[in-house]
PDB file of C-alpha atoms in Angstrom:
ATOM      1  CA  UNK A1054     -29.347  15.317  35.458  1.00 29.00           C
ATOM      2  CA  UNK A1055     -25.819  15.581  34.059  1.00 35.00           C
ATOM      3  CA  UNK A1056     -22.979  14.788  36.439  1.00 35.00           C
ATOM      4  CA  UNK A1057     -22.299  17.962  38.360  1.00 37.00           C
ATOM      5  CA  UNK A1058     -25.100  19.852  36.594  1.00 39.00           C
ATOM      6  CA  UNK A1059     -25.124  21.597  33.225  1.00 43.00           C
ATOM      7  CA  UNK A1060     -22.631  24.299  34.263  1.00 42.00           C
ATOM      8  CA  UNK A1061     -20.163  22.036  36.092  1.00 41.00           C
ATOM      9  CA  UNK A1062     -16.620  23.373  35.987  1.00 39.00           C
ATOM     10  CA  UNK A1063     -14.326  21.248  33.912  1.00 40.00           C
ATOM     11  CA  UNK A1064     -10.733  21.790  32.741  1.00 41.00           C
ATOM     12  CA  UNK A1065     -12.081  22.649  29.286  1.00 38.00           C
ATOM     13  CA  UNK A1066     -14.127  25.507  30.683  1.00 39.00           C
ATOM     14  CA  UNK A1067     -11.011  27.228  31.986  1.00 41.00           C
ATOM     15  CA  UNK A1068      -8.768  26.222  29.097  1.00 38.00           C
ATOM     16  CA  UNK A1069     -11.215  27.208  26.355  1.00 41.00           C
ATOM     17  CA  UNK A1070     -13.094  29.924  28.199  1.00 42.00           C
ATOM     18  CA  UNK A1071     -16.517  28.276  27.961  1.00 41.00           C
ATOM     19  CA  UNK A1072     -18.985  28.949  30.756  1.00 41.00           C
ATOM     20  CA  UNK A1073     -21.487  26.299  29.728  1.00 41.00           C
ATOM     21  CA  UNK A1074     -20.453  22.739  28.931  1.00 39.00           C
ATOM     22  CA  UNK A1075     -23.192  22.304  26.310  1.00 40.00           C
ATOM     23  CA  UNK A1076     -20.922  24.126  23.853  1.00 38.00           C
ATOM     24  CA  UNK A1077     -18.372  21.322  24.208  1.00 39.00           C
ATOM     25  CA  UNK A1078     -20.786  18.583  23.077  1.00 39.00           C
ATOM     26  CA  UNK A1079     -20.083  16.395  26.092  1.00 46.00           C
ATOM     27  CA  UNK A1080     -22.195  13.342  26.746  1.00 51.00           C
ATOM     28  CA  UNK A1081     -24.265  14.564  29.721  1.00 51.00           C
ATOM     29  CA  UNK A1082     -24.140  11.207  31.497  1.00 51.00           C
ATOM     30  CA  UNK A1083     -20.426  10.462  31.180  1.00 53.00           C
ATOM     31  CA  UNK A1084     -18.987  13.931  30.487  1.00 54.00           C
ATOM     32  CA  UNK A1085     -17.094  12.314  27.571  1.00 56.00           C
ATOM     33  CA  UNK A1086     -16.297  14.028  24.302  1.00 51.00           C
ATOM     34  CA  UNK A1087     -18.328  12.232  21.625  1.00 68.00           C
ATOM     35  CA  UNK A1088     -16.530  13.802  18.679  1.00 78.00           C
ATOM     36  CA  UNK A1089     -15.758  11.257  15.975  1.00 93.00           C
ATOM     37  CA  UNK A1090     -13.372  12.089  13.166  1.00 96.00           C
ATOM     38  CA  UNK A1091     -14.643  10.807   9.818  1.00 97.00           C
ATOM     39  CA  UNK A1092     -12.466  10.483   6.736  1.00 98.00           C
ATOM     40  CA  UNK A1093     -14.076   9.735   3.391  1.00 98.00           C
ATOM     41  CA  UNK A1094     -11.965   8.744   0.405  1.00 98.00           C
ATOM     42  CA  UNK A1095     -13.897   8.954  -2.852  1.00 98.00           C
ATOM     43  CA  UNK A1096     -13.117   8.811  -6.558  1.00 98.00           C
ATOM     44  CA  UNK A1097     -12.852  12.234  -8.138  1.00 98.00           C
ATOM     45  CA  UNK A1098     -15.323  11.332 -10.900  1.00 97.00           C
ATOM     46  CA  UNK A1099     -18.227  11.147  -8.414  1.00 97.00           C
ATOM     47  CA  UNK A1100     -20.276  14.329  -8.174  1.00 96.00           C
ATOM     48  CA  UNK A1101     -19.832  16.593  -5.161  1.00 96.00           C
ATOM     49  CA  UNK A1102     -23.524  16.133  -4.391  1.00 96.00           C
ATOM     50  CA  UNK A1103     -23.163  12.362  -4.281  1.00 96.00           C
ATOM     51  CA  UNK A1104     -20.104  12.527  -2.015  1.00 97.00           C
ATOM     52  CA  UNK A1105     -21.854  15.021   0.279  1.00 97.00           C
ATOM     53  CA  UNK A1106     -24.833  12.667   0.441  1.00 97.00           C
ATOM     54  CA  UNK A1107     -22.441   9.923   1.554  1.00 98.00           C
ATOM     55  CA  UNK A1108     -20.967  12.255   4.191  1.00 98.00           C
ATOM     56  CA  UNK A1109     -24.494  13.049   5.403  1.00 97.00           C
ATOM     57  CA  UNK A1110     -25.285   9.321   5.580  1.00 98.00           C
ATOM     58  CA  UNK A1111     -22.236   8.737   7.774  1.00 98.00           C
ATOM     59  CA  UNK A1112     -23.130  11.568  10.139  1.00 97.00           C
ATOM     60  CA  UNK A1113     -26.766  10.478  10.294  1.00 97.00           C
ATOM     61  CA  UNK A1114     -25.632   6.955  11.133  1.00 97.00           C
ATOM     62  CA  UNK A1115     -23.316   8.156  13.893  1.00 96.00           C
ATOM     63  CA  UNK A1116     -26.123  10.216  15.416  1.00 95.00           C
ATOM     64  CA  UNK A1117     -28.771   7.487  15.191  1.00 96.00           C
ATOM     65  CA  UNK A1118     -26.702   4.426  16.106  1.00 95.00           C
ATOM     66  CA  UNK A1119     -23.762   5.644  18.214  1.00 93.00           C
ATOM     67  CA  UNK A1120     -25.298   8.483  20.255  1.00 90.00           C
ATOM     68  CA  UNK A1121     -23.150  11.165  18.638  1.00 92.00           C
ATOM     69  CA  UNK A1122     -24.695  14.636  19.029  1.00 91.00           C
ATOM     70  CA  UNK A1123     -25.701  16.087  15.625  1.00 90.00           C
ATOM     71  CA  UNK A1124     -23.314  19.037  15.969  1.00 90.00           C
ATOM     72  CA  UNK A1125     -20.279  16.786  16.527  1.00 90.00           C
ATOM     73  CA  UNK A1126     -19.421  17.033  12.850  1.00 94.00           C
ATOM     74  CA  UNK A1127     -15.766  16.558  11.937  1.00 95.00           C
ATOM     75  CA  UNK A1128     -15.308  15.182   8.420  1.00 97.00           C
ATOM     76  CA  UNK A1129     -12.390  15.164   6.001  1.00 97.00           C
ATOM     77  CA  UNK A1130     -13.234  14.351   2.396  1.00 97.00           C
ATOM     78  CA  UNK A1131     -10.426  13.382   0.036  1.00 97.00           C
ATOM     79  CA  UNK A1132     -10.907  12.855  -3.692  1.00 98.00           C
ATOM     80  CA  UNK A1133      -8.651  10.589  -5.730  1.00 97.00           C
ATOM     81  CA  UNK A1134      -8.045   9.755  -9.369  1.00 96.00           C
ATOM     82  CA  UNK A1135      -9.103   6.201 -10.223  1.00 87.00           C
ATOM     83  CA  UNK A1136      -5.485   5.033 -10.518  1.00 90.00           C
ATOM     84  CA  UNK A1137      -4.804   6.288  -6.985  1.00 95.00           C
ATOM     85  CA  UNK A1138      -7.466   4.100  -5.369  1.00 94.00           C
ATOM     86  CA  UNK A1139      -6.147   0.567  -5.066  1.00 95.00           C
ATOM     87  CA  UNK A1140      -8.778  -1.742  -3.580  1.00 96.00           C
ATOM     88  CA  UNK A1141      -9.145  -5.449  -4.185  1.00 96.00           C
ATOM     89  CA  UNK A1142     -12.416  -5.532  -6.137  1.00 96.00           C
ATOM     90  CA  UNK A1143     -13.575  -8.841  -4.622  1.00 97.00           C
ATOM     91  CA  UNK A1144     -12.072  -9.079  -1.125  1.00 97.00           C
ATOM     92  CA  UNK A1145     -14.710  -9.811   1.506  1.00 95.00           C
ATOM     93  CA  UNK A1146     -17.160 -11.333  -0.974  1.00 96.00           C
ATOM     94  CA  UNK A1147     -18.187  -8.060  -2.607  1.00 97.00           C
ATOM     95  CA  UNK A1148     -17.855  -6.695  -6.148  1.00 98.00           C
ATOM     96  CA  UNK A1149     -16.401  -3.202  -5.933  1.00 97.00           C
ATOM     97  CA  UNK A1150     -16.670  -0.911  -8.935  1.00 96.00           C
ATOM     98  CA  UNK A1151     -14.772   2.221  -9.963  1.00 96.00           C
ATOM     99  CA  UNK A1152     -17.171   4.113  -7.627  1.00 97.00           C
ATOM    100  CA  UNK A1153     -15.900   2.415  -4.442  1.00 97.00           C
ATOM    101  CA  UNK A1154     -15.444   4.716  -1.435  1.00 98.00           C
ATOM    102  CA  UNK A1155     -13.654   4.123   1.862  1.00 98.00           C
ATOM    103  CA  UNK A1156     -15.025   5.584   5.090  1.00 98.00           C
ATOM    104  CA  UNK A1157     -12.878   5.683   8.222  1.00 98.00           C
ATOM    105  CA  UNK A1158     -14.355   6.710  11.557  1.00 98.00           C
ATOM    106  CA  UNK A1159     -12.047   7.316  14.515  1.00 96.00           C
ATOM    107  CA  UNK A1160     -13.619   7.651  17.946  1.00 90.00           C
ATOM    108  CA  UNK A1161     -13.192   6.833  21.627  1.00 89.00           C
ATOM    109  CA  UNK A1162     -13.706   3.266  22.822  1.00 89.00           C
ATOM    110  CA  UNK A1163     -17.169   2.418  24.000  1.00 87.00           C
ATOM    111  CA  UNK A1164     -19.453   1.389  21.129  1.00 91.00           C
ATOM    112  CA  UNK A1165     -20.951  -2.069  21.312  1.00 93.00           C
ATOM    113  CA  UNK A1166     -20.722  -4.595  18.490  1.00 95.00           C
ATOM    114  CA  UNK A1167     -24.454  -4.112  17.901  1.00 96.00           C
ATOM    115  CA  UNK A1168     -23.979  -0.350  17.552  1.00 95.00           C
ATOM    116  CA  UNK A1169     -21.190  -0.920  15.049  1.00 96.00           C
ATOM    117  CA  UNK A1170     -23.304  -3.348  13.020  1.00 98.00           C
ATOM    118  CA  UNK A1171     -26.193  -0.898  13.039  1.00 98.00           C
ATOM    119  CA  UNK A1172     -23.857   1.877  11.903  1.00 98.00           C
ATOM    120  CA  UNK A1173     -22.561  -0.220   8.993  1.00 98.00           C
ATOM    121  CA  UNK A1174     -26.121  -1.054   7.899  1.00 98.00           C
ATOM    122  CA  UNK A1175     -27.350   2.505   8.262  1.00 98.00           C
ATOM    123  CA  UNK A1176     -24.532   4.010   6.207  1.00 98.00           C
ATOM    124  CA  UNK A1177     -24.885   1.392   3.462  1.00 98.00           C
ATOM    125  CA  UNK A1178     -28.669   1.798   3.264  1.00 98.00           C
ATOM    126  CA  UNK A1179     -28.449   5.579   3.125  1.00 97.00           C
ATOM    127  CA  UNK A1180     -25.660   5.416   0.529  1.00 97.00           C
ATOM    128  CA  UNK A1181     -27.747   3.140  -1.682  1.00 98.00           C
ATOM    129  CA  UNK A1182     -30.554   5.700  -1.408  1.00 96.00           C
ATOM    130  CA  UNK A1183     -28.080   8.273  -2.763  1.00 95.00           C
ATOM    131  CA  UNK A1184     -27.154   6.221  -5.815  1.00 95.00           C
ATOM    132  CA  UNK A1185     -24.261   4.121  -4.526  1.00 97.00           C
ATOM    133  CA  UNK A1186     -24.036   0.352  -4.694  1.00 97.00           C
ATOM    134  CA  UNK A1187     -23.755  -1.284  -1.266  1.00 97.00           C
ATOM    135  CA  UNK A1188     -20.678  -3.176  -2.529  1.00 98.00           C
ATOM    136  CA  UNK A1189     -18.929   0.166  -3.061  1.00 98.00           C
ATOM    137  CA  UNK A1190     -19.154   1.317   0.564  1.00 98.00           C
ATOM    138  CA  UNK A1191     -16.199   0.103   2.645  1.00 98.00           C
ATOM    139  CA  UNK A1192     -16.152   1.213   6.297  1.00 98.00           C
ATOM    140  CA  UNK A1193     -13.371   0.956   8.871  1.00 98.00           C
ATOM    141  CA  UNK A1194     -13.907   1.921  12.506  1.00 97.00           C
ATOM    142  CA  UNK A1195     -10.905   2.810  14.644  1.00 96.00           C
ATOM    143  CA  UNK A1196     -11.360   3.101  18.393  1.00 93.00           C
ATOM    144  CA  UNK A1197      -8.801   4.546  20.719  1.00 91.00           C
ATOM    145  CA  UNK A1198      -8.410   6.167  24.135  1.00 89.00           C
ATOM    146  CA  UNK A1199      -8.346   9.718  25.453  1.00 88.00           C
ATOM    147  CA  UNK A1200      -4.550   9.639  25.313  1.00 90.00           C
ATOM    148  CA  UNK A1201      -4.732   9.353  21.533  1.00 91.00           C
ATOM    149  CA  UNK A1202      -6.456  12.738  21.067  1.00 88.00           C
ATOM    150  CA  UNK A1203      -5.556  16.371  21.374  1.00 88.00           C
ATOM    151  CA  UNK A1204      -8.546  18.622  20.813  1.00 85.00           C
ATOM    152  CA  UNK A1205      -6.271  21.608  20.411  1.00 88.00           C
ATOM    153  CA  UNK A1206      -3.588  23.663  22.103  1.00 90.00           C
ATOM    154  CA  UNK A1207      -1.215  20.679  22.023  1.00 91.00           C
ATOM    155  CA  UNK A1208      -2.765  19.199  25.162  1.00 91.00           C
ATOM    156  CA  UNK A1209      -3.766  15.528  25.420  1.00 89.00           C
ATOM    157  CA  UNK A1210      -7.448  15.017  26.114  1.00 87.00           C
ATOM    158  CA  UNK A1211      -6.476  12.433  28.751  1.00 85.00           C
ATOM    159  CA  UNK A1212      -4.656  15.130  30.723  1.00 87.00           C
ATOM    160  CA  UNK A1213      -7.788  17.246  30.907  1.00 74.00           C
ATOM    161  CA  UNK A1214     -10.072  14.326  31.597  1.00 57.00           C
ATOM    162  CA  UNK A1215      -8.000  13.043  34.538  1.00 57.00           C
ATOM    163  CA  UNK A1216      -8.359  16.440  36.271  1.00 55.00           C
ATOM    164  CA  UNK A1217     -12.156  16.576  35.886  1.00 48.00           C
TER     165      UNK A1217
END
């Protein structure tokens, strides 16, 4: 049973006018916001379908390895000309091509090293299934605290969370 039940009052319910917390995509055990923010930087010459497949691979990985609810989908996709993507082609023991993409995922602290490793593997495997080379998938995870987020209205998430 979720802490306080499924309709527990929370500062977000008053602030956002929601009567049922399930619309906020809170983790039912911790009442935490799971929302990751994913940024994908891809060369402009890749097809939209291929880049969308990469975006789907990232979301699928977050859901399956990091317990992110499927509807917590916040992705920004940026496309760049080849001369605007400057990546060392061999750093880290890989051989990046002109198709190299960078994926950044920002989320709250709390994922284990094993979850992160599983996420890296999952994204790379799914990307390869969509026509990418594993060497061309670079992933950076950034973890932070509730104080580093505002979900809207100019209010820090930490301020709401501390009142819950």
